[in-house]
Amino acid sequence: MARVPTNDERLRAAAFLQEVFGPEVDPHVIAPAFDLLSSDEASLTWAIELASSIGDAAFLVYQFSFNRKRPDGKWGRELFREGLETLELTAERNTPGPRIVAHADTETEGYLLATTPATYRLLTGAEPDLAPASAPVIEAGPASAKARRESADELLRLLKLANDQAGTWLAAIRADSAVAAGSEPIPFNDEEAALALYLNDEASVQDLLRLMAMMVDASRRPNGA
C-alpha cells in the first residue's frame, strides 16, 4: 500500500547523501528536490539529480524502515538486505540495471544509493564499455547476410512487442491519473524506477538508437540503403 512519507523521512534520505558525498551537500537544500517514485509501508524510493564534476547525475535512493512491514509480511530490514544483494549481483554480472554507489543502515533504517551504469563508471573512473562483451564477431559474406536477415526479423518482432507494452503502460498510467485527478503525480513502482534509470543511461540503448537512425536515413534515400 502506498503511503505519504513524512518531511523527516525526506530529510533523513537527504542526510544520507551528505554522508556519501560530503558536507558540501546540504540536506535542507536538496531535500525539496527529492521526487518520490514509489512507496509502501516499509520502503520509499526517491529520485534526485545532483550537479557534480561530471555534470548532472541522476540517482535513486532506497529508504527502508526496519520496524515496518509490507502487507506480504516482509519487514523493511529484509527488503534492505534483498535490495543490496540484488544491486551487488547486478553489478557483478554486469547486467542492465542500476549500479550501487553506497549503502548504510542504522538500528531503525537502511539506505541504498544507486545510479546509472554510465554515471557509475564516471564516478569510479572506470573505462567506458566500447562494445558489449557478448558482441559477436561476424565475417562479411554469407555469415553477415544471414545475421542481417535474422536480426532484422527479430528486431521487428521485439519492437512491435515493445510498442505494445508501451501502449499497455500508457493506458494504465492514464487510468491511474484519471482516478488521482488533481492530486500529486502518480509515483513509480520499483520496476518503473529501474526502467527510468536504465533509459536515463545513454549507453543502455545506444546500438538501438544508432540502428534506428541508420534505418530512417536509408528509408529517405531514393534507392534505399
PDB file of C-alpha atoms in Angstrom:
ATOM      1  CA  MET A   1       0.000   0.000   0.000  1.00  0.00           C
ATOM      2  CA  ALA A   2       1.356   3.412  -0.935  1.00  0.00           C
ATOM      3  CA  ARG A   3       1.890   5.892   1.854  1.00  0.00           C
ATOM      4  CA  VAL A   4       2.851   9.548   2.078  1.00  0.00           C
ATOM      5  CA  PRO A   5       6.357   9.998   3.509  1.00  0.00           C
ATOM      6  CA  THR A   6       6.982  12.486   6.268  1.00  0.00           C
ATOM      7  CA  ASN A   7       9.238  15.524   5.945  1.00  0.00           C
ATOM      8  CA  ASP A   8      11.589  13.900   8.450  1.00  0.00           C
ATOM      9  CA  GLU A   9      11.942  10.828   6.236  1.00  0.00           C
ATOM     10  CA  ARG A  10      12.723  13.016   3.247  1.00  0.00           C
ATOM     11  CA  LEU A  11      15.313  14.932   5.275  1.00  0.00           C
ATOM     12  CA  ARG A  12      16.950  11.735   6.532  1.00  0.00           C
ATOM     13  CA  ALA A  13      17.249  10.476   2.950  1.00  0.00           C
ATOM     14  CA  ALA A  14      18.943  13.748   2.032  1.00  0.00           C
ATOM     15  CA  ALA A  15      21.250  13.423   5.060  1.00  0.00           C
ATOM     16  CA  PHE A  16      22.320  10.009   3.739  1.00  0.00           C
ATOM     17  CA  LEU A  17      23.538  11.721   0.558  1.00  0.00           C
ATOM     18  CA  GLN A  18      25.542  14.140   2.675  1.00  0.00           C
ATOM     19  CA  GLU A  19      27.250  11.154   4.308  1.00  0.00           C
ATOM     20  CA  VAL A  20      28.120   9.807   0.868  1.00  0.00           C
ATOM     21  CA  PHE A  21      29.185  12.988  -0.928  1.00  0.00           C
ATOM     22  CA  GLY A  22      30.394  15.192   1.919  1.00  0.00           C
ATOM     23  CA  PRO A  23      29.446  18.389   3.739  1.00  0.00           C
ATOM     24  CA  GLU A  24      29.020  20.382   0.523  1.00  0.00           C
ATOM     25  CA  VAL A  25      25.708  18.536   0.106  1.00  0.00           C
ATOM     26  CA  ASP A  26      23.256  20.323   2.409  1.00  0.00           C
ATOM     27  CA  PRO A  27      20.290  18.070   3.309  1.00  0.00           C
ATOM     28  CA  HIS A  28      17.996  21.038   3.873  1.00  0.00           C
ATOM     29  CA  VAL A  29      18.808  22.392   0.412  1.00  0.00           C
ATOM     30  CA  ILE A  30      18.438  19.175  -1.584  1.00  0.00           C
ATOM     31  CA  ALA A  31      15.550  17.586   0.348  1.00  0.00           C
ATOM     32  CA  PRO A  32      12.862  19.508  -1.580  1.00  0.00           C
ATOM     33  CA  ALA A  33      14.344  18.210  -4.854  1.00  0.00           C
ATOM     34  CA  PHE A  34      13.687  14.585  -3.914  1.00  0.00           C
ATOM     35  CA  ASP A  35      10.977  13.073  -6.136  1.00  0.00           C
ATOM     36  CA  LEU A  36       9.059  10.136  -4.699  1.00  0.00           C
ATOM     37  CA  LEU A  37       8.994   7.276  -7.207  1.00  0.00           C
ATOM     38  CA  SER A  38       7.387   4.550  -5.130  1.00  0.00           C
ATOM     39  CA  SER A  39       6.307   3.841  -1.578  1.00  0.00           C
ATOM     40  CA  ASP A  40       4.839   1.115   0.575  1.00  0.00           C
ATOM     41  CA  GLU A  41       4.535   0.512   4.297  1.00  0.00           C
ATOM     42  CA  ALA A  42       8.210  -0.466   4.681  1.00  0.00           C
ATOM     43  CA  SER A  43      10.125   1.347   1.939  1.00  0.00           C
ATOM     44  CA  LEU A  44      10.442   4.507  -0.110  1.00  0.00           C
ATOM     45  CA  THR A  45      12.204   5.057  -3.418  1.00  0.00           C
ATOM     46  CA  TRP A  46      13.410   8.556  -4.276  1.00  0.00           C
ATOM     47  CA  ALA A  47      14.937  10.078  -7.405  1.00  0.00           C
ATOM     48  CA  ILE A  48      17.325  13.017  -7.236  1.00  0.00           C
ATOM     49  CA  GLU A  49      19.543  14.789  -9.757  1.00  0.00           C
ATOM     50  CA  LEU A  50      22.705  16.423  -8.468  1.00  0.00           C
ATOM     51  CA  ALA A  51      25.214  18.732 -10.121  1.00  0.00           C
ATOM     52  CA  SER A  52      28.724  17.319  -9.942  1.00  0.00           C
ATOM     53  CA  SER A  53      32.167  17.478 -11.550  1.00  0.00           C
ATOM     54  CA  ILE A  54      30.911  15.008 -14.176  1.00  0.00           C
ATOM     55  CA  GLY A  55      27.783  17.055 -14.894  1.00  0.00           C
ATOM     56  CA  ASP A  56      24.219  16.472 -13.753  1.00  0.00           C
ATOM     57  CA  ALA A  57      23.893  12.946 -12.401  1.00  0.00           C
ATOM     58  CA  ALA A  58      20.707  11.019 -11.603  1.00  0.00           C
ATOM     59  CA  PHE A  59      20.467   8.840  -8.504  1.00  0.00           C
ATOM     60  CA  LEU A  60      17.967   6.561  -6.812  1.00  0.00           C
ATOM     61  CA  VAL A  61      17.760   6.477  -3.017  1.00  0.00           C
ATOM     62  CA  TYR A  62      16.070   3.440  -1.494  1.00  0.00           C
ATOM     63  CA  GLN A  63      14.952   4.027   2.101  1.00  0.00           C
ATOM     64  CA  PHE A  64      13.797   1.145   4.317  1.00  0.00           C
ATOM     65  CA  SER A  65      12.024   1.293   7.682  1.00  0.00           C
ATOM     66  CA  PHE A  66      13.175  -1.733   9.669  1.00  0.00           C
ATOM     67  CA  ASN A  67      10.262  -1.565  12.130  1.00  0.00           C
ATOM     68  CA  ARG A  68       7.608  -1.624   9.400  1.00  0.00           C
ATOM     69  CA  LYS A  69       6.451  -4.453   7.180  1.00  0.00           C
ATOM     70  CA  ARG A  70       4.572  -4.714   3.918  1.00  0.00           C
ATOM     71  CA  PRO A  71       1.233  -6.495   3.554  1.00  0.00           C
ATOM     72  CA  ASP A  72       3.134  -9.501   2.148  1.00  0.00           C
ATOM     73  CA  GLY A  73       4.800  -9.902   5.543  1.00  0.00           C
ATOM     74  CA  LYS A  74       8.305  -8.729   4.629  1.00  0.00           C
ATOM     75  CA  TRP A  75       9.952  -6.382   7.095  1.00  0.00           C
ATOM     76  CA  GLY A  76      11.989  -3.381   5.990  1.00  0.00           C
ATOM     77  CA  ARG A  77      15.238  -4.981   7.154  1.00  0.00           C
ATOM     78  CA  GLU A  78      14.598  -7.994   4.924  1.00  0.00           C
ATOM     79  CA  LEU A  79      13.803  -5.735   1.958  1.00  0.00           C
ATOM     80  CA  PHE A  80      17.036  -3.806   2.589  1.00  0.00           C
ATOM     81  CA  ARG A  81      19.112  -6.997   2.526  1.00  0.00           C
ATOM     82  CA  GLU A  82      17.366  -8.257  -0.597  1.00  0.00           C
ATOM     83  CA  GLY A  83      17.818  -4.913  -2.359  1.00  0.00           C
ATOM     84  CA  LEU A  84      21.509  -4.794  -1.506  1.00  0.00           C
ATOM     85  CA  GLU A  85      22.067  -8.342  -2.730  1.00  0.00           C
ATOM     86  CA  THR A  86      20.207  -7.645  -5.977  1.00  0.00           C
ATOM     87  CA  LEU A  87      22.205  -4.493  -6.742  1.00  0.00           C
ATOM     88  CA  GLU A  88      25.506  -6.194  -5.931  1.00  0.00           C
ATOM     89  CA  LEU A  89      24.617  -9.154  -8.140  1.00  0.00           C
ATOM     90  CA  THR A  90      23.605  -6.847 -10.992  1.00  0.00           C
ATOM     91  CA  ALA A  91      26.996  -5.114 -10.827  1.00  0.00           C
ATOM     92  CA  GLU A  92      28.878  -8.406 -10.513  1.00  0.00           C
ATOM     93  CA  ARG A  93      27.207  -9.858 -13.602  1.00  0.00           C
ATOM     94  CA  ASN A  94      27.290  -6.530 -15.478  1.00  0.00           C
ATOM     95  CA  THR A  95      23.628  -6.888 -16.394  1.00  0.00           C
ATOM     96  CA  PRO A  96      21.298  -3.953 -17.195  1.00  0.00           C
ATOM     97  CA  GLY A  97      20.048  -2.085 -14.190  1.00  0.00           C
ATOM     98  CA  PRO A  98      21.077   0.420 -11.521  1.00  0.00           C
ATOM     99  CA  ARG A  99      24.586   0.277 -10.049  1.00  0.00           C
ATOM    100  CA  ILE A 100      25.039   0.564  -6.301  1.00  0.00           C
ATOM    101  CA  VAL A 101      27.124   3.528  -5.144  1.00  0.00           C
ATOM    102  CA  ALA A 102      26.788   3.264  -1.364  1.00  0.00           C
ATOM    103  CA  HIS A 103      24.700   1.789   1.412  1.00  0.00           C
ATOM    104  CA  ALA A 104      24.220   2.457   5.108  1.00  0.00           C
ATOM    105  CA  ASP A 105      21.995   1.382   7.951  1.00  0.00           C
ATOM    106  CA  THR A 106      21.054   2.372  11.485  1.00  0.00           C
ATOM    107  CA  GLU A 107      19.094   0.494  14.120  1.00  0.00           C
ATOM    108  CA  THR A 108      15.825   1.523  12.504  1.00  0.00           C
ATOM    109  CA  GLU A 109      16.534   2.383   8.845  1.00  0.00           C
ATOM    110  CA  GLY A 110      18.562   1.270   5.838  1.00  0.00           C
ATOM    111  CA  TYR A 111      19.607   3.184   2.733  1.00  0.00           C
ATOM    112  CA  LEU A 112      20.818   2.215  -0.729  1.00  0.00           C
ATOM    113  CA  LEU A 113      22.178   4.699  -3.277  1.00  0.00           C
ATOM    114  CA  ALA A 114      22.213   3.689  -6.939  1.00  0.00           C
ATOM    115  CA  THR A 115      22.866   5.336 -10.278  1.00  0.00           C
ATOM    116  CA  THR A 116      23.116   4.516 -13.975  1.00  0.00           C
ATOM    117  CA  PRO A 117      25.997   2.339 -15.240  1.00  0.00           C
ATOM    118  CA  ALA A 118      27.389   5.304 -17.213  1.00  0.00           C
ATOM    119  CA  THR A 119      27.392   7.612 -14.177  1.00  0.00           C
ATOM    120  CA  TYR A 120      28.873   4.854 -12.035  1.00  0.00           C
ATOM    121  CA  ARG A 121      31.751   4.428 -14.489  1.00  0.00           C
ATOM    122  CA  LEU A 122      32.439   8.173 -14.382  1.00  0.00           C
ATOM    123  CA  LEU A 123      32.274   8.292 -10.588  1.00  0.00           C
ATOM    124  CA  THR A 124      34.661   5.361 -10.199  1.00  0.00           C
ATOM    125  CA  GLY A 125      36.986   6.283 -13.061  1.00  0.00           C
ATOM    126  CA  ALA A 126      36.338   3.008 -14.869  1.00  0.00           C
ATOM    127  CA  GLU A 127      36.905   2.789 -18.598  1.00  0.00           C
ATOM    128  CA  PRO A 128      33.697   3.061 -20.656  1.00  0.00           C
ATOM    129  CA  ASP A 129      32.442  -0.021 -22.405  1.00  0.00           C
ATOM    130  CA  LEU A 130      33.177   0.448 -26.092  1.00  0.00           C
ATOM    131  CA  ALA A 131      31.096  -2.555 -27.061  1.00  0.00           C
ATOM    132  CA  PRO A 132      29.132  -5.251 -25.253  1.00  0.00           C
ATOM    133  CA  ALA A 133      31.305  -8.125 -24.121  1.00  0.00           C
ATOM    134  CA  SER A 134      28.998 -10.530 -25.928  1.00  0.00           C
ATOM    135  CA  ALA A 135      29.085  -8.678 -29.277  1.00  0.00           C
ATOM    136  CA  PRO A 136      29.534 -11.342 -31.969  1.00  0.00           C
ATOM    137  CA  VAL A 137      32.371 -11.364 -34.484  1.00  0.00           C
ATOM    138  CA  ILE A 138      30.793 -11.800 -37.915  1.00  0.00           C
ATOM    139  CA  GLU A 139      32.628 -12.308 -41.196  1.00  0.00           C
ATOM    140  CA  ALA A 140      31.476 -10.445 -44.285  1.00  0.00           C
ATOM    141  CA  GLY A 141      29.700 -12.574 -46.864  1.00  0.00           C
ATOM    142  CA  PRO A 142      27.143 -15.333 -46.276  1.00  0.00           C
ATOM    143  CA  ALA A 143      27.511 -15.092 -42.481  1.00  0.00           C
ATOM    144  CA  SER A 144      26.849 -11.338 -42.372  1.00  0.00           C
ATOM    145  CA  ALA A 145      23.952 -11.627 -44.842  1.00  0.00           C
ATOM    146  CA  LYS A 146      22.339 -14.304 -42.674  1.00  0.00           C
ATOM    147  CA  ALA A 147      22.878 -12.259 -39.490  1.00  0.00           C
ATOM    148  CA  ARG A 148      21.353  -9.169 -41.071  1.00  0.00           C
ATOM    149  CA  ARG A 149      18.217 -11.029 -42.163  1.00  0.00           C
ATOM    150  CA  GLU A 150      17.720 -12.827 -38.871  1.00  0.00           C
ATOM    151  CA  SER A 151      18.480  -9.844 -36.620  1.00  0.00           C
ATOM    152  CA  ALA A 152      16.248  -7.529 -38.665  1.00  0.00           C
ATOM    153  CA  ASP A 153      13.388 -10.010 -38.407  1.00  0.00           C
ATOM    154  CA  GLU A 154      13.898 -10.424 -34.651  1.00  0.00           C
ATOM    155  CA  LEU A 155      14.218  -6.666 -34.131  1.00  0.00           C
ATOM    156  CA  LEU A 156      10.924  -6.101 -35.924  1.00  0.00           C
ATOM    157  CA  ARG A 157       9.225  -8.643 -33.668  1.00  0.00           C
ATOM    158  CA  LEU A 158      10.711  -7.203 -30.488  1.00  0.00           C
ATOM    159  CA  LEU A 159       9.977  -3.592 -31.435  1.00  0.00           C
ATOM    160  CA  LYS A 160       6.351  -4.458 -32.107  1.00  0.00           C
ATOM    161  CA  LEU A 161       6.210  -6.204 -28.739  1.00  0.00           C
ATOM    162  CA  ALA A 162       7.901  -3.258 -27.003  1.00  0.00           C
ATOM    163  CA  ASN A 163       5.445  -0.842 -28.594  1.00  0.00           C
ATOM    164  CA  ASP A 164       2.525  -2.983 -27.402  1.00  0.00           C
ATOM    165  CA  GLN A 165       3.948  -2.984 -23.867  1.00  0.00           C
ATOM    166  CA  ALA A 166       4.420   0.787 -24.035  1.00  0.00           C
ATOM    167  CA  GLY A 167       0.771   1.152 -25.051  1.00  0.00           C
ATOM    168  CA  THR A 168      -0.314  -1.017 -22.128  1.00  0.00           C
ATOM    169  CA  TRP A 169       1.780   1.006 -19.691  1.00  0.00           C
ATOM    170  CA  LEU A 170       0.466   4.327 -21.007  1.00  0.00           C
ATOM    171  CA  ALA A 171      -3.114   3.099 -20.739  1.00  0.00           C
ATOM    172  CA  ALA A 172      -2.505   2.056 -17.133  1.00  0.00           C
ATOM    173  CA  ILE A 173      -0.954   5.429 -16.307  1.00  0.00           C
ATOM    174  CA  ARG A 174      -3.914   7.236 -17.890  1.00  0.00           C
ATOM    175  CA  ALA A 175      -6.309   5.132 -15.815  1.00  0.00           C
ATOM    176  CA  ASP A 176      -4.466   5.871 -12.566  1.00  0.00           C
ATOM    177  CA  SER A 177      -4.123   9.542 -13.472  1.00  0.00           C
ATOM    178  CA  ALA A 178      -7.892   9.810 -14.037  1.00  0.00           C
ATOM    179  CA  VAL A 179      -8.567   8.381 -10.578  1.00  0.00           C
ATOM    180  CA  ALA A 180      -5.985  10.673  -8.973  1.00  0.00           C
ATOM    181  CA  ALA A 181      -7.026  13.791 -10.898  1.00  0.00           C
ATOM    182  CA  GLY A 182      -5.819  16.954  -9.247  1.00  0.00           C
ATOM    183  CA  SER A 183      -3.509  15.167  -6.800  1.00  0.00           C
ATOM    184  CA  GLU A 184       0.242  14.577  -6.782  1.00  0.00           C
ATOM    185  CA  PRO A 185       1.894  12.861  -9.780  1.00  0.00           C
ATOM    186  CA  ILE A 186       1.494   9.085  -9.891  1.00  0.00           C
ATOM    187  CA  PRO A 187       4.520   7.562  -8.085  1.00  0.00           C
ATOM    188  CA  PHE A 188       6.575   4.917  -9.893  1.00  0.00           C
ATOM    189  CA  ASN A 189       6.889   1.391  -8.582  1.00  0.00           C
ATOM    190  CA  ASP A 190      10.322  -0.241  -8.255  1.00  0.00           C
ATOM    191  CA  GLU A 191      10.172  -1.781 -11.735  1.00  0.00           C
ATOM    192  CA  GLU A 192       9.300   1.568 -13.314  1.00  0.00           C
ATOM    193  CA  ALA A 193      12.066   3.287 -11.367  1.00  0.00           C
ATOM    194  CA  ALA A 194      14.606   0.769 -12.659  1.00  0.00           C
ATOM    195  CA  LEU A 195      13.342   1.263 -16.220  1.00  0.00           C
ATOM    196  CA  ALA A 196      13.566   5.044 -15.902  1.00  0.00           C
ATOM    197  CA  LEU A 197      17.135   4.852 -14.644  1.00  0.00           C
ATOM    198  CA  TYR A 198      18.047   2.403 -17.406  1.00  0.00           C
ATOM    199  CA  LEU A 199      16.693   4.743 -20.085  1.00  0.00           C
ATOM    200  CA  ASN A 200      18.480   7.672 -18.468  1.00  0.00           C
ATOM    201  CA  ASP A 201      21.793   5.958 -19.254  1.00  0.00           C
ATOM    202  CA  GLU A 202      22.804   6.920 -22.781  1.00  0.00           C
ATOM    203  CA  ALA A 203      24.766   3.680 -23.147  1.00  0.00           C
ATOM    204  CA  SER A 204      21.754   1.441 -22.495  1.00  0.00           C
ATOM    205  CA  VAL A 205      20.174   1.638 -25.953  1.00  0.00           C
ATOM    206  CA  GLN A 206      22.953   3.265 -27.981  1.00  0.00           C
ATOM    207  CA  ASP A 207      23.115   0.428 -30.516  1.00  0.00           C
ATOM    208  CA  LEU A 208      19.351   0.501 -30.994  1.00  0.00           C
ATOM    209  CA  LEU A 209      19.334   4.272 -31.430  1.00  0.00           C
ATOM    210  CA  ARG A 210      22.192   4.052 -33.931  1.00  0.00           C
ATOM    211  CA  LEU A 211      20.343   1.384 -35.912  1.00  0.00           C
ATOM    212  CA  MET A 212      17.112   3.387 -35.911  1.00  0.00           C
ATOM    213  CA  ALA A 213      18.946   6.472 -37.180  1.00  0.00           C
ATOM    214  CA  MET A 214      20.525   4.433 -39.987  1.00  0.00           C
ATOM    215  CA  MET A 215      17.187   2.894 -40.940  1.00  0.00           C
ATOM    216  CA  VAL A 216      15.381   6.249 -41.010  1.00  0.00           C
ATOM    217  CA  ASP A 217      18.176   7.798 -43.048  1.00  0.00           C
ATOM    218  CA  ALA A 218      18.183   4.900 -45.514  1.00  0.00           C
ATOM    219  CA  SER A 219      14.413   4.990 -45.920  1.00  0.00           C
ATOM    220  CA  ARG A 220      14.624   8.614 -47.053  1.00  0.00           C
ATOM    221  CA  ARG A 221      17.031   7.861 -49.864  1.00  0.00           C
ATOM    222  CA  PRO A 222      15.582   7.279 -53.360  1.00  0.00           C
ATOM    223  CA  ASN A 223      17.177   3.852 -53.712  1.00  0.00           C
ATOM    224  CA  GLY A 224      17.218   2.821 -50.044  1.00  0.00           C
ATOM    225  CA  ALA A 225      20.399   1.962 -48.139  1.00  0.00           C
TER     226      ALA A 225
END
